[in-house]
GROMACS .gro file of C-alpha atoms in nm:
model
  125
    1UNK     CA    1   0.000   0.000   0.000
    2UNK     CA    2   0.137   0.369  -0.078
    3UNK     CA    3   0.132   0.590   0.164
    4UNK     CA    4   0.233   0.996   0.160
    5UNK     CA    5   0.295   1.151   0.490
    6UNK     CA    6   0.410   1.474   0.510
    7UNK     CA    7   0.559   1.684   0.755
    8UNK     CA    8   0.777   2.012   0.833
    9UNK     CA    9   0.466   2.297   0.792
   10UNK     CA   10   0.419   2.574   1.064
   11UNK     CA   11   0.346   2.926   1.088
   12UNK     CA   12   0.660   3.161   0.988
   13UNK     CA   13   0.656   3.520   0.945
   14UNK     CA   14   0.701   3.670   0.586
   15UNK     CA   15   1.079   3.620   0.458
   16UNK     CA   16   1.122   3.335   0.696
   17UNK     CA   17   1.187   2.986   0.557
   18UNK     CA   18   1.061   2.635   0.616
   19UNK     CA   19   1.151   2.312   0.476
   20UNK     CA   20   0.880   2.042   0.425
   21UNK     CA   21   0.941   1.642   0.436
   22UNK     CA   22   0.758   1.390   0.244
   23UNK     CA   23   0.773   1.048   0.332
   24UNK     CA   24   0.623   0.769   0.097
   25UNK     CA   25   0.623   0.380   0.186
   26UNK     CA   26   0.503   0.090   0.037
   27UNK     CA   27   0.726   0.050  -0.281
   28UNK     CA   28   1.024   0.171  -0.438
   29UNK     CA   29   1.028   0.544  -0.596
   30UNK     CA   30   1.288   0.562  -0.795
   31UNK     CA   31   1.158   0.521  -1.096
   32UNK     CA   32   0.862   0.773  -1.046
   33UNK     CA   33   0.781   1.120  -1.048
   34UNK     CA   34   0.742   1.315  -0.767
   35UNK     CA   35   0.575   1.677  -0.711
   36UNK     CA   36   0.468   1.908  -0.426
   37UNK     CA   37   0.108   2.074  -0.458
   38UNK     CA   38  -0.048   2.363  -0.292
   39UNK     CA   39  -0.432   2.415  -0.228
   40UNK     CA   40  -0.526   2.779  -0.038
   41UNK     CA   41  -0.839   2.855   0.086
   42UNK     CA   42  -1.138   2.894  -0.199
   43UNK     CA   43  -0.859   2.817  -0.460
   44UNK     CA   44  -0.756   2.493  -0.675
   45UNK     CA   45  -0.514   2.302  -0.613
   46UNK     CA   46  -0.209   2.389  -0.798
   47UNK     CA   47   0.125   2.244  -0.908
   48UNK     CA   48   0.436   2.387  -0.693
   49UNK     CA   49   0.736   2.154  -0.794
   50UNK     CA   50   0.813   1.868  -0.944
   51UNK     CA   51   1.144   1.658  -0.958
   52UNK     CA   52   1.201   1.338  -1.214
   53UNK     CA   53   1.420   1.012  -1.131
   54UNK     CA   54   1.762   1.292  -1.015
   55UNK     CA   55   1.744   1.594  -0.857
   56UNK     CA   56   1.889   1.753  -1.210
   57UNK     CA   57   1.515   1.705  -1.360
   58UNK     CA   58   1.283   1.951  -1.208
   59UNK     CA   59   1.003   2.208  -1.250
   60UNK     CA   60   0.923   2.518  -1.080
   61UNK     CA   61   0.588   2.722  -1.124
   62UNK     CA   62   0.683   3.068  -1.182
   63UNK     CA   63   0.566   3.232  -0.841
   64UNK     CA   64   0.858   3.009  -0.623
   65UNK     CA   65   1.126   3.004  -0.896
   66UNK     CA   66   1.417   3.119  -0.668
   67UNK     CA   67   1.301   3.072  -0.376
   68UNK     CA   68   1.200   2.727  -0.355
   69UNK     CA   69   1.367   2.436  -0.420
   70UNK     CA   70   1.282   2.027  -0.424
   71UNK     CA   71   1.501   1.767  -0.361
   72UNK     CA   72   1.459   1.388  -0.333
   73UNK     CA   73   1.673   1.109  -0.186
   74UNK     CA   74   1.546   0.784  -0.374
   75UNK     CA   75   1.748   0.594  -0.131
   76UNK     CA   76   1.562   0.728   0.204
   77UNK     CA   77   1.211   0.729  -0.038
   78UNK     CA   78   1.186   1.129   0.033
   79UNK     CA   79   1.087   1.425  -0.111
   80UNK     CA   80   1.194   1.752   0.047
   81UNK     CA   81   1.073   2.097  -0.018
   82UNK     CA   82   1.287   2.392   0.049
   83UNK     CA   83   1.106   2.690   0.099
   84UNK     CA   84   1.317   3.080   0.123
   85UNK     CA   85   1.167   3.412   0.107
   86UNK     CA   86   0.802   3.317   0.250
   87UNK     CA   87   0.552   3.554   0.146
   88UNK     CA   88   0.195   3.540   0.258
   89UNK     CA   89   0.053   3.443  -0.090
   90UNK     CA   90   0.204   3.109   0.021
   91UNK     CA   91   0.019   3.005   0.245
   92UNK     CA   92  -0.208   2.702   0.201
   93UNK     CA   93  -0.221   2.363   0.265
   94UNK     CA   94   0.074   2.197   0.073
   95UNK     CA   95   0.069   1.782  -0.085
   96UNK     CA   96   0.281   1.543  -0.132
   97UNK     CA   97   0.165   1.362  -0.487
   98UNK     CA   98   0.390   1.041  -0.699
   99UNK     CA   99   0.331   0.969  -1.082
  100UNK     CA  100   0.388   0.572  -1.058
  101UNK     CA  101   0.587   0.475  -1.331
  102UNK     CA  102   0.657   0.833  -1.489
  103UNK     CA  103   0.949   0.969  -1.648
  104UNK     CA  104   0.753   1.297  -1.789
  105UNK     CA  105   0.775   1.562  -1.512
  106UNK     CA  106   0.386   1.543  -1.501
  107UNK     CA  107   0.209   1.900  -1.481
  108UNK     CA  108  -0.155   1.809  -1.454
  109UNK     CA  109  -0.264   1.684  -1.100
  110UNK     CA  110  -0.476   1.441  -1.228
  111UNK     CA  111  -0.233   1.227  -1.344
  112UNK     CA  112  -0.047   1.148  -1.008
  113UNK     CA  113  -0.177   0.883  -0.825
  114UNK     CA  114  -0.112   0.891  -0.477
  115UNK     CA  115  -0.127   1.193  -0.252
  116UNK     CA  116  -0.059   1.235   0.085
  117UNK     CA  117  -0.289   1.401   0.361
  118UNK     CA  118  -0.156   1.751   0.335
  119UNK     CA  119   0.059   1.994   0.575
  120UNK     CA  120  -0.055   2.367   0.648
  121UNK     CA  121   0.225   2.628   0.583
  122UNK     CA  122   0.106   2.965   0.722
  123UNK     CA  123   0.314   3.271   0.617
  124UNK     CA  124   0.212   3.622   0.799
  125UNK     CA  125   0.330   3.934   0.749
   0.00000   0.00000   0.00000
Protein backbone atom coordinates (compact mmCIF):
# COMPACT_ATOMS: atom_id res chain seq x y z
CA UNK A 1 0.00 0.00 0.00
CA UNK A 2 1.37 3.69 -0.78
CA UNK A 3 1.32 5.90 1.64
CA UNK A 4 2.33 9.96 1.60
CA UNK A 5 2.95 11.51 4.90
CA UNK A 6 4.10 14.74 5.10
CA UNK A 7 5.59 16.84 7.55
CA UNK A 8 7.77 20.12 8.33
CA UNK A 9 4.66 22.97 7.92
CA UNK A 10 4.19 25.74 10.64
CA UNK A 11 3.46 29.26 10.88
CA UNK A 12 6.60 31.61 9.88
CA UNK A 13 6.56 35.20 9.45
CA UNK A 14 7.01 36.70 5.86
CA UNK A 15 10.79 36.20 4.58
CA UNK A 16 11.22 33.35 6.96
CA UNK A 17 11.87 29.86 5.57
CA UNK A 18 10.61 26.35 6.16
CA UNK A 19 11.51 23.12 4.76
CA UNK A 20 8.80 20.42 4.25
CA UNK A 21 9.41 16.42 4.36
CA UNK A 22 7.58 13.90 2.44
CA UNK A 23 7.73 10.48 3.32
CA UNK A 24 6.23 7.69 0.97
CA UNK A 25 6.23 3.80 1.86
CA UNK A 26 5.03 0.90 0.37
CA UNK A 27 7.26 0.50 -2.81
CA UNK A 28 10.24 1.71 -4.38
CA UNK A 29 10.28 5.44 -5.96
CA UNK A 30 12.88 5.62 -7.95
CA UNK A 31 11.58 5.21 -10.96
CA UNK A 32 8.62 7.73 -10.46
CA UNK A 33 7.81 11.20 -10.48
CA UNK A 34 7.42 13.15 -7.67
CA UNK A 35 5.75 16.77 -7.11
CA UNK A 36 4.68 19.08 -4.26
CA UNK A 37 1.08 20.74 -4.58
CA UNK A 38 -0.48 23.63 -2.92
CA UNK A 39 -4.32 24.15 -2.28
CA UNK A 40 -5.26 27.79 -0.38
CA UNK A 41 -8.39 28.55 0.86
CA UNK A 42 -11.38 28.94 -1.99
CA UNK A 43 -8.59 28.17 -4.60
CA UNK A 44 -7.56 24.93 -6.75
CA UNK A 45 -5.14 23.02 -6.13
CA UNK A 46 -2.09 23.89 -7.98
CA UNK A 47 1.25 22.44 -9.08
CA UNK A 48 4.36 23.87 -6.93
CA UNK A 49 7.36 21.54 -7.94
CA UNK A 50 8.13 18.68 -9.44
CA UNK A 51 11.44 16.58 -9.58
CA UNK A 52 12.01 13.38 -12.14
CA UNK A 53 14.20 10.12 -11.31
CA UNK A 54 17.62 12.92 -10.15
CA UNK A 55 17.44 15.94 -8.57
CA UNK A 56 18.89 17.53 -12.10
CA UNK A 57 15.15 17.05 -13.60
CA UNK A 58 12.83 19.51 -12.08
CA UNK A 59 10.03 22.08 -12.50
CA UNK A 60 9.23 25.18 -10.80
CA UNK A 61 5.88 27.22 -11.24
CA UNK A 62 6.83 30.68 -11.82
CA UNK A 63 5.66 32.32 -8.41
CA UNK A 64 8.58 30.09 -6.23
CA UNK A 65 11.26 30.04 -8.96
CA UNK A 66 14.17 31.19 -6.68
CA UNK A 67 13.01 30.72 -3.76
CA UNK A 68 12.00 27.27 -3.55
CA UNK A 69 13.67 24.36 -4.20
CA UNK A 70 12.82 20.27 -4.24
CA UNK A 71 15.01 17.67 -3.61
CA UNK A 72 14.59 13.88 -3.33
CA UNK A 73 16.73 11.09 -1.86
CA UNK A 74 15.46 7.84 -3.74
CA UNK A 75 17.48 5.94 -1.31
CA UNK A 76 15.62 7.28 2.04
CA UNK A 77 12.11 7.29 -0.38
CA UNK A 78 11.86 11.29 0.33
CA UNK A 79 10.87 14.25 -1.11
CA UNK A 80 11.94 17.52 0.47
CA UNK A 81 10.73 20.97 -0.18
CA UNK A 82 12.87 23.92 0.49
CA UNK A 83 11.06 26.90 0.99
CA UNK A 84 13.17 30.80 1.23
CA UNK A 85 11.67 34.12 1.07
CA UNK A 86 8.02 33.17 2.50
CA UNK A 87 5.52 35.54 1.46
CA UNK A 88 1.95 35.40 2.58
CA UNK A 89 0.53 34.43 -0.90
CA UNK A 90 2.04 31.09 0.21
CA UNK A 91 0.19 30.05 2.45
CA UNK A 92 -2.08 27.02 2.01
CA UNK A 93 -2.21 23.63 2.65
CA UNK A 94 0.74 21.97 0.73
CA UNK A 95 0.69 17.82 -0.85
CA UNK A 96 2.81 15.43 -1.32
CA UNK A 97 1.65 13.62 -4.87
CA UNK A 98 3.90 10.41 -6.99
CA UNK A 99 3.31 9.69 -10.82
CA UNK A 100 3.88 5.72 -10.58
CA UNK A 101 5.87 4.75 -13.31
CA UNK A 102 6.57 8.33 -14.89
CA UNK A 103 9.49 9.69 -16.48
CA UNK A 104 7.53 12.97 -17.89
CA UNK A 105 7.75 15.62 -15.12
CA UNK A 106 3.86 15.43 -15.01
CA UNK A 107 2.09 19.00 -14.81
CA UNK A 108 -1.55 18.09 -14.54
CA UNK A 109 -2.64 16.84 -11.00
CA UNK A 110 -4.76 14.41 -12.28
CA UNK A 111 -2.33 12.27 -13.44
CA UNK A 112 -0.47 11.48 -10.08
CA UNK A 113 -1.77 8.83 -8.25
CA UNK A 114 -1.12 8.91 -4.77
CA UNK A 115 -1.27 11.93 -2.52
CA UNK A 116 -0.59 12.35 0.85
CA UNK A 117 -2.89 14.01 3.61
CA UNK A 118 -1.56 17.51 3.35
CA UNK A 119 0.59 19.94 5.75
CA UNK A 120 -0.55 23.67 6.48
CA UNK A 121 2.25 26.28 5.83
CA UNK A 122 1.06 29.65 7.22
CA UNK A 123 3.14 32.71 6.17
CA UNK A 124 2.12 36.22 7.99
CA UNK A 125 3.30 39.34 7.49
Amino acid sequence: QVQLVESGGGLVQAGGSLRLSCAASGRRFSRDVMAWFRQAPGKERELVAVVGWSNDRTYYTDSVKGRFTISRDSAKNTVDLQMNSLKPEDTAVYYCAVDLNSYTLTLERSYYDYWGQGTQVTVSS
